[in-house]
Amino acid sequence: MAKLPTTSGTRPRGTRAETTEAPATAPQRNKLQETGVSTIDWLDERTSLSAGARWMMFRKIPKGTNWFYTLGSATMFAFLSQAVTGVFLAMYYDPSATRAYESVRFLTNEVFLGEFVRGMHKWGSTVMVILIFLHMARTFFFGAYKYPRELNWVIGVVLLILTLAMSFTGYLLPFDQRSYWATTVGVAINGTGPLVGPYLSDFLRAGPEFGATTLARFYAIHMLLLPGIIAAMIGAHLYLVARLGTTAPPWIRAESSPELREDSK
Amino acid sequence: MNQLEKEAYLREYSLLKSKGKPFFPYAVAKDGWMAVIVMVTIILMSLTLGAELGPKVDPTTTTYVPRPEWYFFFLFEVLRIIKPPSLVPLAAIGVPSLCMILLFLLPFYDRSPERRPERRPIAMAAAFLTIAAMAFLTYEGANAGSPNQIDMEPPPSVMAGGEEAIRAFEAGKQVVAQSGCLACHKIGENGNTGPGPDLSEIGGRLPRQAIARTLVNPTAPMPPYVDLPDEKRDNLVEFLAQLK
Ligand code: HEM
């Protein structure tokens, strides 16, 4: 253990070159590349991940693939943004009927960038819902739900329902008038049911008790259960996308000539 | 799709795919741009629109118009349009589940091999009808009052009574709204025409005591409201008695 020949002088310089991307001299670049390659080799020897990554990244996408095909991944980015901002909100949120509102008020008014992050989460949900509908419309109009991608459509519908459920459960959490009454509307609609309706709604509404358990339950569903299922479902969805390949736009034909010909639209 | 059509599709698709470009970096670049656009949009919306926090929960008011997130408006509008109480369960549970089942099963009942939109007239008609219906319902829902809210100006006799009378009127209005009376009664422009009689002019028809008695000891199918706190009952009776 007396000598570690490469580390003494080169490691710090090498790291700096990596982070600042300063032009490195040839021998340094080689050493750097070597380090990178050997790290990946080390990982790959133990996980065989690179085959999977290559399978995912270097699969071919048919010619004609256009911007409409980015709507799915855009939805995924919106979801990731929701996950990240949600973690920051969870650091301050307190799901008890008495303190929920105060914790959100504190987050919004006092915490550094609190309102900004809450705004991102709030508007991110709108963006995600719009994107998921656009993505669904794209797959519908392109006939992408047909053989062999039926299952991916079904998983997609599950994702749609889960996304809407996220929105519904999240809406109650700030526990202000708007969220409380919106959630109570459902209860009030029960109240219009025949005969037992009014009793049912009184029972469900039951004063402040409405919040005590409902809020904690909504919170657990919103930040643990649904995101977990959504993440798993997105995984399955993307696996199938890579496995089956994305469709070509329906008006692209391959049959006639080696040249791809665009049918009259 | 029968076996032949499936094979034809797979053959055609593998040809198309073999002529395509690799996912990385071509599609990744587009997806990356899209991710940037999404993030910038969210950030700009957050900066310009903010994250308002409404007033704290107060379960004793209904003056507040309950509003779901806008993309649920269409659903609430369905619930609002379908008025007869016997149909409400259908609206609340039936319509959405039916739509979801139809959506789920789409690939299993639309089995034709045709993918080009202009050659799928039924699918396109259904899609545009759905989009139009949802847009219409969302628009209507956005402009609708809430199901447990009463839109009603105090009548002139109350206005003449000054601030005190108006406050009592508003308080009673809230109790009526909260208690689900509108499920069976019409008051002004609000509520259902039946099974109970129109209450828009009840104050001219029934004396105060009779109204109070009806609440405690009504004729079926109207449920008794014996558990109403005295103050709320007084407000309610006062409100109804003023409707002339
Ligand atoms: C969280 C929600 C969702 C995410 C993150 C997501 C993600 C993706 C991605 C990245 C693709 C690759 C191609 C593309 O981007 O267009 C894709 C394809 C697809 N998605 Fe989704 N999706 C979601 C929801 C849905 C929904 C709601 C549906 C329909 C009900 C759906 C049906 C499909 C289908 C059929 C494909 C195959 C398209 C093709 O091969 O051309 N997805 N999805």
PDB file of C-alpha atoms in Angstrom, chain A residues 3-255:
ATOM      1  CA  LYS A   3       2.251   3.682  -3.736  1.00  0.00           C
ATOM      2  CA  LEU A   4      -0.959   4.550  -5.471  1.00  0.00           C
ATOM      3  CA  PRO A   5       0.640   5.753  -8.667  1.00  0.00           C
ATOM      4  CA  THR A   6      -2.258   7.345 -10.509  1.00  0.00           C
ATOM      5  CA  THR A   7      -4.074   9.068  -7.726  1.00  0.00           C
ATOM      6  CA  SER A   8      -1.478  11.399  -6.254  1.00  0.00           C
ATOM      7  CA  GLY A   9      -1.187  14.021  -8.992  1.00  0.00           C
ATOM      8  CA  THR A  10      -3.764  13.301 -11.618  1.00  0.00           C
ATOM      9  CA  ARG A  11      -7.013  12.680  -9.745  1.00  0.00           C
ATOM     10  CA  PRO A  12      -7.703  16.258  -8.673  1.00  0.00           C
ATOM     11  CA  ARG A  13      -6.801  17.675 -12.064  1.00  0.00           C
ATOM     12  CA  GLY A  14      -8.869  15.016 -13.756  1.00  0.00           C
ATOM     13  CA  THR A  15     -11.916  15.828 -11.679  1.00  0.00           C
ATOM     14  CA  ARG A  16     -11.612  19.489 -12.423  1.00  0.00           C
ATOM     15  CA  ALA A  17     -11.391  18.811 -16.110  1.00  0.00           C
ATOM     16  CA  GLU A  18     -14.538  16.733 -15.870  1.00  0.00           C
ATOM     17  CA  THR A  19     -16.665  19.299 -14.134  1.00  0.00           C
ATOM     18  CA  THR A  20     -15.571  22.407 -16.000  1.00  0.00           C
ATOM     19  CA  GLU A  21     -15.036  20.689 -19.306  1.00  0.00           C
ATOM     20  CA  ALA A  22     -11.872  22.670 -19.794  1.00  0.00           C
ATOM     21  CA  PRO A  23      -9.920  21.441 -22.804  1.00  0.00           C
ATOM     22  CA  ALA A  24      -7.701  18.738 -21.431  1.00  0.00           C
ATOM     23  CA  THR A  25      -4.402  17.713 -22.859  1.00  0.00           C
ATOM     24  CA  ALA A  26      -4.292  14.379 -24.611  1.00  0.00           C
ATOM     25  CA  PRO A  27      -2.776  12.182 -21.903  1.00  0.00           C
ATOM     26  CA  GLN A  28      -5.211  13.518 -19.325  1.00  0.00           C
ATOM     27  CA  ARG A  29      -8.195  12.872 -21.573  1.00  0.00           C
ATOM     28  CA  ASN A  30      -7.015   9.313 -22.030  1.00  0.00           C
ATOM     29  CA  LYS A  31      -6.732   8.748 -18.339  1.00  0.00           C
ATOM     30  CA  LEU A  32     -10.150  10.274 -17.837  1.00  0.00           C
ATOM     31  CA  GLN A  33     -11.719   8.131 -20.490  1.00  0.00           C
ATOM     32  CA  GLU A  34     -10.039   5.114 -19.031  1.00  0.00           C
ATOM     33  CA  THR A  35     -11.496   5.887 -15.627  1.00  0.00           C
ATOM     34  CA  GLY A  36     -14.940   6.343 -17.107  1.00  0.00           C
ATOM     35  CA  VAL A  37     -14.810   3.210 -19.163  1.00  0.00           C
ATOM     36  CA  SER A  38     -13.492   1.121 -16.330  1.00  0.00           C
ATOM     37  CA  THR A  39     -16.205   2.413 -13.995  1.00  0.00           C
ATOM     38  CA  ILE A  40     -18.851   1.439 -16.495  1.00  0.00           C
ATOM     39  CA  ASP A  41     -17.164  -1.884 -17.057  1.00  0.00           C
ATOM     40  CA  TRP A  42     -17.114  -2.468 -13.341  1.00  0.00           C
ATOM     41  CA  LEU A  43     -20.830  -1.742 -13.073  1.00  0.00           C
ATOM     42  CA  ASP A  44     -21.682  -3.696 -16.160  1.00  0.00           C
ATOM     43  CA  GLU A  45     -19.731  -6.726 -15.047  1.00  0.00           C
ATOM     44  CA  ARG A  46     -21.940  -6.830 -11.978  1.00  0.00           C
ATOM     45  CA  THR A  47     -25.315  -5.708 -13.362  1.00  0.00           C
ATOM     46  CA  SER A  48     -25.338  -6.186 -17.143  1.00  0.00           C
ATOM     47  CA  LEU A  49     -27.248  -2.921 -17.291  1.00  0.00           C
ATOM     48  CA  SER A  50     -25.616  -1.623 -20.436  1.00  0.00           C
ATOM     49  CA  ALA A  51     -27.388  -4.139 -22.630  1.00  0.00           C
ATOM     50  CA  GLY A  52     -30.679  -2.858 -21.322  1.00  0.00           C
ATOM     51  CA  ALA A  53     -29.673   0.747 -21.788  1.00  0.00           C
ATOM     52  CA  ARG A  54     -28.496   0.030 -25.305  1.00  0.00           C
ATOM     53  CA  TRP A  55     -31.749  -1.795 -26.015  1.00  0.00           C
ATOM     54  CA  MET A  56     -33.729   1.218 -24.798  1.00  0.00           C
ATOM     55  CA  MET A  57     -31.627   3.981 -26.339  1.00  0.00           C
ATOM     56  CA  PHE A  58     -30.485   2.546 -29.661  1.00  0.00           C
ATOM     57  CA  ARG A  59     -33.748   0.931 -30.744  1.00  0.00           C
ATOM     58  CA  LYS A  60     -34.917   2.331 -34.016  1.00  0.00           C
ATOM     59  CA  ILE A  61     -37.842   4.626 -34.387  1.00  0.00           C
ATOM     60  CA  PRO A  62     -39.682   4.469 -37.700  1.00  0.00           C
ATOM     61  CA  LYS A  63     -39.250   7.207 -40.222  1.00  0.00           C
ATOM     62  CA  GLY A  64     -41.897   9.911 -40.083  1.00  0.00           C
ATOM     63  CA  THR A  65     -41.884  10.090 -36.298  1.00  0.00           C
ATOM     64  CA  ASN A  66     -42.789  13.685 -35.520  1.00  0.00           C
ATOM     65  CA  TRP A  67     -43.292  16.107 -32.650  1.00  0.00           C
ATOM     66  CA  PHE A  68     -46.592  14.522 -31.658  1.00  0.00           C
ATOM     67  CA  TYR A  69     -44.548  11.580 -30.418  1.00  0.00           C
ATOM     68  CA  THR A  70     -42.999  13.715 -27.693  1.00  0.00           C
ATOM     69  CA  LEU A  71     -46.290  14.125 -25.857  1.00  0.00           C
ATOM     70  CA  GLY A  72     -45.846  10.885 -23.915  1.00  0.00           C
ATOM     71  CA  SER A  73     -42.427  11.763 -22.590  1.00  0.00           C
ATOM     72  CA  ALA A  74     -43.641  15.306 -21.929  1.00  0.00           C
ATOM     73  CA  THR A  75     -46.325  13.809 -19.697  1.00  0.00           C
ATOM     74  CA  MET A  76     -43.626  11.844 -17.931  1.00  0.00           C
ATOM     75  CA  PHE A  77     -41.566  14.977 -17.349  1.00  0.00           C
ATOM     76  CA  ALA A  78     -44.582  16.716 -15.909  1.00  0.00           C
ATOM     77  CA  PHE A  79     -45.024  13.747 -13.576  1.00  0.00           C
ATOM     78  CA  LEU A  80     -41.355  13.883 -12.528  1.00  0.00           C
ATOM     79  CA  SER A  81     -41.693  17.598 -11.877  1.00  0.00           C
ATOM     80  CA  GLN A  82     -44.724  16.860  -9.705  1.00  0.00           C
ATOM     81  CA  ALA A  83     -42.743  14.227  -7.800  1.00  0.00           C
ATOM     82  CA  VAL A  84     -39.843  16.584  -7.096  1.00  0.00           C
ATOM     83  CA  THR A  85     -41.918  19.604  -6.107  1.00  0.00           C
ATOM     84  CA  GLY A  86     -44.183  17.305  -4.099  1.00  0.00           C
ATOM     85  CA  VAL A  87     -41.238  16.163  -1.995  1.00  0.00           C
ATOM     86  CA  PHE A  88     -40.493  19.773  -1.061  1.00  0.00           C
ATOM     87  CA  LEU A  89     -44.128  20.429  -0.201  1.00  0.00           C
ATOM     88  CA  ALA A  90     -44.208  17.298   1.964  1.00  0.00           C
ATOM     89  CA  MET A  91     -41.357  18.723   4.052  1.00  0.00           C
ATOM     90  CA  TYR A  92     -43.702  21.413   5.342  1.00  0.00           C
ATOM     91  CA  TYR A  93     -47.161  19.958   5.054  1.00  0.00           C
ATOM     92  CA  ASP A  94     -49.006  18.724   8.111  1.00  0.00           C
ATOM     93  CA  PRO A  95     -52.030  16.556   7.300  1.00  0.00           C
ATOM     94  CA  SER A  96     -54.087  17.265  10.383  1.00  0.00           C
ATOM     95  CA  ALA A  97     -57.413  19.031  10.152  1.00  0.00           C
ATOM     96  CA  THR A  98     -56.353  21.681  12.635  1.00  0.00           C
ATOM     97  CA  ARG A  99     -52.911  22.450  11.260  1.00  0.00           C
ATOM     98  CA  ALA A 100     -53.087  21.646   7.542  1.00  0.00           C
ATOM     99  CA  TYR A 101     -54.210  25.103   6.541  1.00  0.00           C
ATOM    100  CA  GLU A 102     -51.623  26.813   8.746  1.00  0.00           C
ATOM    101  CA  SER A 103     -48.805  24.667   7.371  1.00  0.00           C
ATOM    102  CA  VAL A 104     -49.750  25.548   3.812  1.00  0.00           C
ATOM    103  CA  ARG A 105     -50.091  29.211   4.721  1.00  0.00           C
ATOM    104  CA  PHE A 106     -46.650  29.142   6.315  1.00  0.00           C
ATOM    105  CA  LEU A 107     -45.189  27.413   3.280  1.00  0.00           C
ATOM    106  CA  THR A 108     -46.801  29.903   0.920  1.00  0.00           C
ATOM    107  CA  ASN A 109     -45.993  33.090   2.775  1.00  0.00           C
ATOM    108  CA  GLU A 110     -42.888  32.466   4.870  1.00  0.00           C
ATOM    109  CA  VAL A 111     -40.764  29.742   3.325  1.00  0.00           C
ATOM    110  CA  PHE A 112     -38.142  30.831   0.805  1.00  0.00           C
ATOM    111  CA  LEU A 113     -39.531  30.105  -2.686  1.00  0.00           C
ATOM    112  CA  GLY A 114     -42.416  28.321  -0.993  1.00  0.00           C
ATOM    113  CA  GLU A 115     -45.100  29.902  -3.121  1.00  0.00           C
ATOM    114  CA  PHE A 116     -43.050  29.270  -6.241  1.00  0.00           C
ATOM    115  CA  VAL A 117     -42.722  25.553  -5.546  1.00  0.00           C
ATOM    116  CA  ARG A 118     -46.359  25.271  -4.556  1.00  0.00           C
ATOM    117  CA  GLY A 119     -47.301  27.091  -7.740  1.00  0.00           C
ATOM    118  CA  MET A 120     -45.202  24.697  -9.784  1.00  0.00           C
ATOM    119  CA  HIS A 121     -46.956  21.759  -8.175  1.00  0.00           C
ATOM    120  CA  LYS A 122     -50.384  23.289  -8.632  1.00  0.00           C
ATOM    121  CA  TRP A 123     -49.947  24.351 -12.248  1.00  0.00           C
ATOM    122  CA  GLY A 124     -47.894  21.280 -13.008  1.00  0.00           C
ATOM    123  CA  SER A 125     -50.979  19.210 -12.308  1.00  0.00           C
ATOM    124  CA  THR A 126     -52.924  21.180 -14.905  1.00  0.00           C
ATOM    125  CA  VAL A 127     -50.094  20.816 -17.414  1.00  0.00           C
ATOM    126  CA  MET A 128     -49.871  17.094 -16.778  1.00  0.00           C
ATOM    127  CA  VAL A 129     -53.606  16.587 -17.261  1.00  0.00           C
ATOM    128  CA  ILE A 130     -53.567  18.551 -20.511  1.00  0.00           C
ATOM    129  CA  LEU A 131     -50.549  16.613 -21.760  1.00  0.00           C
ATOM    130  CA  ILE A 132     -51.999  13.242 -20.868  1.00  0.00           C
ATOM    131  CA  PHE A 133     -55.182  14.059 -22.790  1.00  0.00           C
ATOM    132  CA  LEU A 134     -53.168  15.289 -25.783  1.00  0.00           C
ATOM    133  CA  HIS A 135     -51.025  12.159 -25.678  1.00  0.00           C
ATOM    134  CA  MET A 136     -54.131  10.017 -25.536  1.00  0.00           C
ATOM    135  CA  ALA A 137     -55.608  11.938 -28.463  1.00  0.00           C
ATOM    136  CA  ARG A 138     -52.399  11.403 -30.424  1.00  0.00           C
ATOM    137  CA  THR A 139     -52.435   7.637 -29.888  1.00  0.00           C
ATOM    138  CA  PHE A 140     -56.132   7.603 -30.737  1.00  0.00           C
ATOM    139  CA  PHE A 141     -55.902   9.550 -33.982  1.00  0.00           C
ATOM    140  CA  PHE A 142     -52.820   7.626 -35.102  1.00  0.00           C
ATOM    141  CA  GLY A 143     -54.584   4.331 -34.425  1.00  0.00           C
ATOM    142  CA  ALA A 144     -51.706   3.425 -32.130  1.00  0.00           C
ATOM    143  CA  TYR A 145     -53.984   1.448 -29.822  1.00  0.00           C
ATOM    144  CA  LYS A 146     -54.438  -1.273 -32.437  1.00  0.00           C
ATOM    145  CA  TYR A 147     -52.594  -4.556 -32.698  1.00  0.00           C
ATOM    146  CA  PRO A 148     -50.065  -5.183 -31.173  1.00  0.00           C
ATOM    147  CA  ARG A 149     -50.291  -2.244 -28.753  1.00  0.00           C
ATOM    148  CA  GLU A 150     -53.700  -2.885 -27.163  1.00  0.00           C
ATOM    149  CA  LEU A 151     -52.211  -3.543 -23.765  1.00  0.00           C
ATOM    150  CA  ASN A 152     -50.323  -0.271 -23.802  1.00  0.00           C
ATOM    151  CA  TRP A 153     -53.582   1.545 -24.392  1.00  0.00           C
ATOM    152  CA  VAL A 154     -55.146  -0.255 -21.425  1.00  0.00           C
ATOM    153  CA  ILE A 155     -52.201   0.676 -19.203  1.00  0.00           C
ATOM    154  CA  GLY A 156     -52.586   4.214 -20.521  1.00  0.00           C
ATOM    155  CA  VAL A 157     -56.216   4.390 -19.421  1.00  0.00           C
ATOM    156  CA  VAL A 158     -55.165   3.196 -15.964  1.00  0.00           C
ATOM    157  CA  LEU A 159     -52.590   5.992 -15.915  1.00  0.00           C
ATOM    158  CA  LEU A 160     -55.270   8.477 -16.927  1.00  0.00           C
ATOM    159  CA  ILE A 161     -57.568   7.409 -14.090  1.00  0.00           C
ATOM    160  CA  LEU A 162     -54.697   7.471 -11.592  1.00  0.00           C
ATOM    161  CA  THR A 163     -53.672  10.939 -12.744  1.00  0.00           C
ATOM    162  CA  LEU A 164     -57.198  12.265 -12.279  1.00  0.00           C
ATOM    163  CA  ALA A 165     -57.329  10.573  -8.867  1.00  0.00           C
ATOM    164  CA  MET A 166     -54.087  12.354  -7.955  1.00  0.00           C
ATOM    165  CA  SER A 167     -55.682  15.632  -8.830  1.00  0.00           C
ATOM    166  CA  PHE A 168     -58.811  14.867  -6.840  1.00  0.00           C
ATOM    167  CA  THR A 169     -56.988  13.783  -3.684  1.00  0.00           C
ATOM    168  CA  GLY A 170     -54.505  16.631  -3.897  1.00  0.00           C
ATOM    169  CA  TYR A 171     -57.206  19.235  -4.203  1.00  0.00           C
ATOM    170  CA  LEU A 172     -58.432  18.767  -0.631  1.00  0.00           C
ATOM    171  CA  LEU A 173     -54.998  19.046   0.978  1.00  0.00           C
ATOM    172  CA  PRO A 174     -54.571  22.853   1.300  1.00  0.00           C
ATOM    173  CA  PHE A 175     -57.803  22.659   3.267  1.00  0.00           C
ATOM    174  CA  ASP A 176     -58.987  26.113   2.347  1.00  0.00           C
ATOM    175  CA  GLN A 177     -62.579  26.966   1.555  1.00  0.00           C
ATOM    176  CA  ARG A 178     -62.203  26.102  -2.095  1.00  0.00           C
ATOM    177  CA  SER A 179     -60.750  22.655  -1.557  1.00  0.00           C
ATOM    178  CA  TYR A 180     -63.073  21.835   1.299  1.00  0.00           C
ATOM    179  CA  TRP A 181     -66.203  22.800  -0.555  1.00  0.00           C
ATOM    180  CA  ALA A 182     -65.145  21.223  -3.816  1.00  0.00           C
ATOM    181  CA  THR A 183     -64.727  17.936  -2.015  1.00  0.00           C
ATOM    182  CA  THR A 184     -68.009  18.529  -0.259  1.00  0.00           C
ATOM    183  CA  VAL A 185     -69.816  19.000  -3.546  1.00  0.00           C
ATOM    184  CA  GLY A 186     -69.595  15.289  -4.104  1.00  0.00           C
ATOM    185  CA  VAL A 187     -71.178  14.854  -0.710  1.00  0.00           C
ATOM    186  CA  ALA A 188     -73.833  17.439  -1.509  1.00  0.00           C
ATOM    187  CA  ILE A 189     -74.638  15.616  -4.708  1.00  0.00           C
ATOM    188  CA  ASN A 190     -75.209  12.522  -2.626  1.00  0.00           C
ATOM    189  CA  GLY A 191     -77.632  14.711  -0.708  1.00  0.00           C
ATOM    190  CA  THR A 192     -79.793  15.020  -3.775  1.00  0.00           C
ATOM    191  CA  GLY A 193     -80.291  11.280  -3.794  1.00  0.00           C
ATOM    192  CA  PRO A 194     -83.805  10.077  -3.011  1.00  0.00           C
ATOM    193  CA  LEU A 195     -84.984   9.795   0.608  1.00  0.00           C
ATOM    194  CA  VAL A 196     -81.759   8.777   2.341  1.00  0.00           C
ATOM    195  CA  GLY A 197     -79.831  11.425   0.405  1.00  0.00           C
ATOM    196  CA  PRO A 198     -80.103  14.275   2.916  1.00  0.00           C
ATOM    197  CA  TYR A 199     -79.214  11.943   5.797  1.00  0.00           C
ATOM    198  CA  LEU A 200     -76.294  10.561   3.880  1.00  0.00           C
ATOM    199  CA  SER A 201     -74.858  13.978   3.146  1.00  0.00           C
ATOM    200  CA  ASP A 202     -75.343  15.122   6.754  1.00  0.00           C
ATOM    201  CA  PHE A 203     -73.588  11.971   7.839  1.00  0.00           C
ATOM    202  CA  LEU A 204     -70.671  12.425   5.434  1.00  0.00           C
ATOM    203  CA  ARG A 205     -70.345  16.114   6.132  1.00  0.00           C
ATOM    204  CA  ALA A 206     -70.584  15.763   9.945  1.00  0.00           C
ATOM    205  CA  GLY A 207     -68.944  19.038  10.860  1.00  0.00           C
ATOM    206  CA  PRO A 208     -65.230  19.206  11.501  1.00  0.00           C
ATOM    207  CA  GLU A 209     -64.974  15.427  11.754  1.00  0.00           C
ATOM    208  CA  PHE A 210     -65.121  15.525   8.007  1.00  0.00           C
ATOM    209  CA  GLY A 211     -61.510  16.663   8.020  1.00  0.00           C
ATOM    210  CA  ALA A 212     -59.934  14.728  10.843  1.00  0.00           C
ATOM    211  CA  THR A 213     -59.576  11.341   9.215  1.00  0.00           C
ATOM    212  CA  THR A 214     -60.421  12.207   5.643  1.00  0.00           C
ATOM    213  CA  LEU A 215     -57.482  14.565   5.318  1.00  0.00           C
ATOM    214  CA  ALA A 216     -54.846  12.106   6.533  1.00  0.00           C
ATOM    215  CA  ARG A 217     -56.310   9.440   4.322  1.00  0.00           C
ATOM    216  CA  PHE A 218     -56.323  11.686   1.266  1.00  0.00           C
ATOM    217  CA  TYR A 219     -52.729  12.675   2.008  1.00  0.00           C
ATOM    218  CA  ALA A 220     -51.438   9.111   2.268  1.00  0.00           C
ATOM    219  CA  ILE A 221     -53.198   8.161  -0.941  1.00  0.00           C
ATOM    220  CA  HIS A 222     -51.955  11.279  -2.703  1.00  0.00           C
ATOM    221  CA  MET A 223     -48.292  11.108  -1.787  1.00  0.00           C
ATOM    222  CA  LEU A 224     -47.607   7.408  -1.326  1.00  0.00           C
ATOM    223  CA  LEU A 225     -50.107   5.067  -2.876  1.00  0.00           C
ATOM    224  CA  LEU A 226     -50.965   6.726  -6.187  1.00  0.00           C
ATOM    225  CA  PRO A 227     -47.480   7.987  -7.142  1.00  0.00           C
ATOM    226  CA  GLY A 228     -46.072   4.529  -6.455  1.00  0.00           C
ATOM    227  CA  ILE A 229     -48.606   2.876  -8.713  1.00  0.00           C
ATOM    228  CA  ILE A 230     -48.190   5.556 -11.372  1.00  0.00           C
ATOM    229  CA  ALA A 231     -44.401   5.139 -11.406  1.00  0.00           C
ATOM    230  CA  ALA A 232     -44.749   1.370 -11.765  1.00  0.00           C
ATOM    231  CA  MET A 233     -47.336   1.787 -14.507  1.00  0.00           C
ATOM    232  CA  ILE A 234     -45.150   4.235 -16.419  1.00  0.00           C
ATOM    233  CA  GLY A 235     -42.371   1.652 -16.188  1.00  0.00           C
ATOM    234  CA  ALA A 236     -44.615  -1.011 -17.715  1.00  0.00           C
ATOM    235  CA  HIS A 237     -45.873   1.468 -20.320  1.00  0.00           C
ATOM    236  CA  LEU A 238     -42.352   2.399 -21.409  1.00  0.00           C
ATOM    237  CA  TYR A 239     -41.196  -1.203 -21.405  1.00  0.00           C
ATOM    238  CA  LEU A 240     -43.956  -2.023 -23.875  1.00  0.00           C
ATOM    239  CA  VAL A 241     -43.142   1.060 -25.947  1.00  0.00           C
ATOM    240  CA  ALA A 242     -39.535  -0.083 -26.301  1.00  0.00           C
ATOM    241  CA  ARG A 243     -40.526  -3.708 -26.768  1.00  0.00           C
ATOM    242  CA  LEU A 244     -43.083  -3.089 -29.524  1.00  0.00           C
ATOM    243  CA  GLY A 245     -41.624   0.082 -30.967  1.00  0.00           C
ATOM    244  CA  THR A 246     -43.576   3.256 -31.566  1.00  0.00           C
ATOM    245  CA  THR A 247     -45.971   3.343 -34.476  1.00  0.00           C
ATOM    246  CA  ALA A 248     -45.157   5.130 -37.666  1.00  0.00           C
ATOM    247  CA  PRO A 249     -47.625   7.850 -38.598  1.00  0.00           C
ATOM    248  CA  PRO A 250     -50.515   6.035 -40.280  1.00  0.00           C
ATOM    249  CA  TRP A 251     -50.034   7.659 -43.684  1.00  0.00           C
ATOM    250  CA  ILE A 252     -46.448   6.453 -44.048  1.00  0.00           C
ATOM    251  CA  ARG A 253     -46.158   3.353 -46.206  1.00  0.00           C
ATOM    252  CA  ALA A 254     -43.149   1.132 -46.766  1.00  0.00           C
ATOM    253  CA  GLU A 255     -44.417  -1.373 -49.274  1.00  0.00           C
TER     254      GLU A 255
END
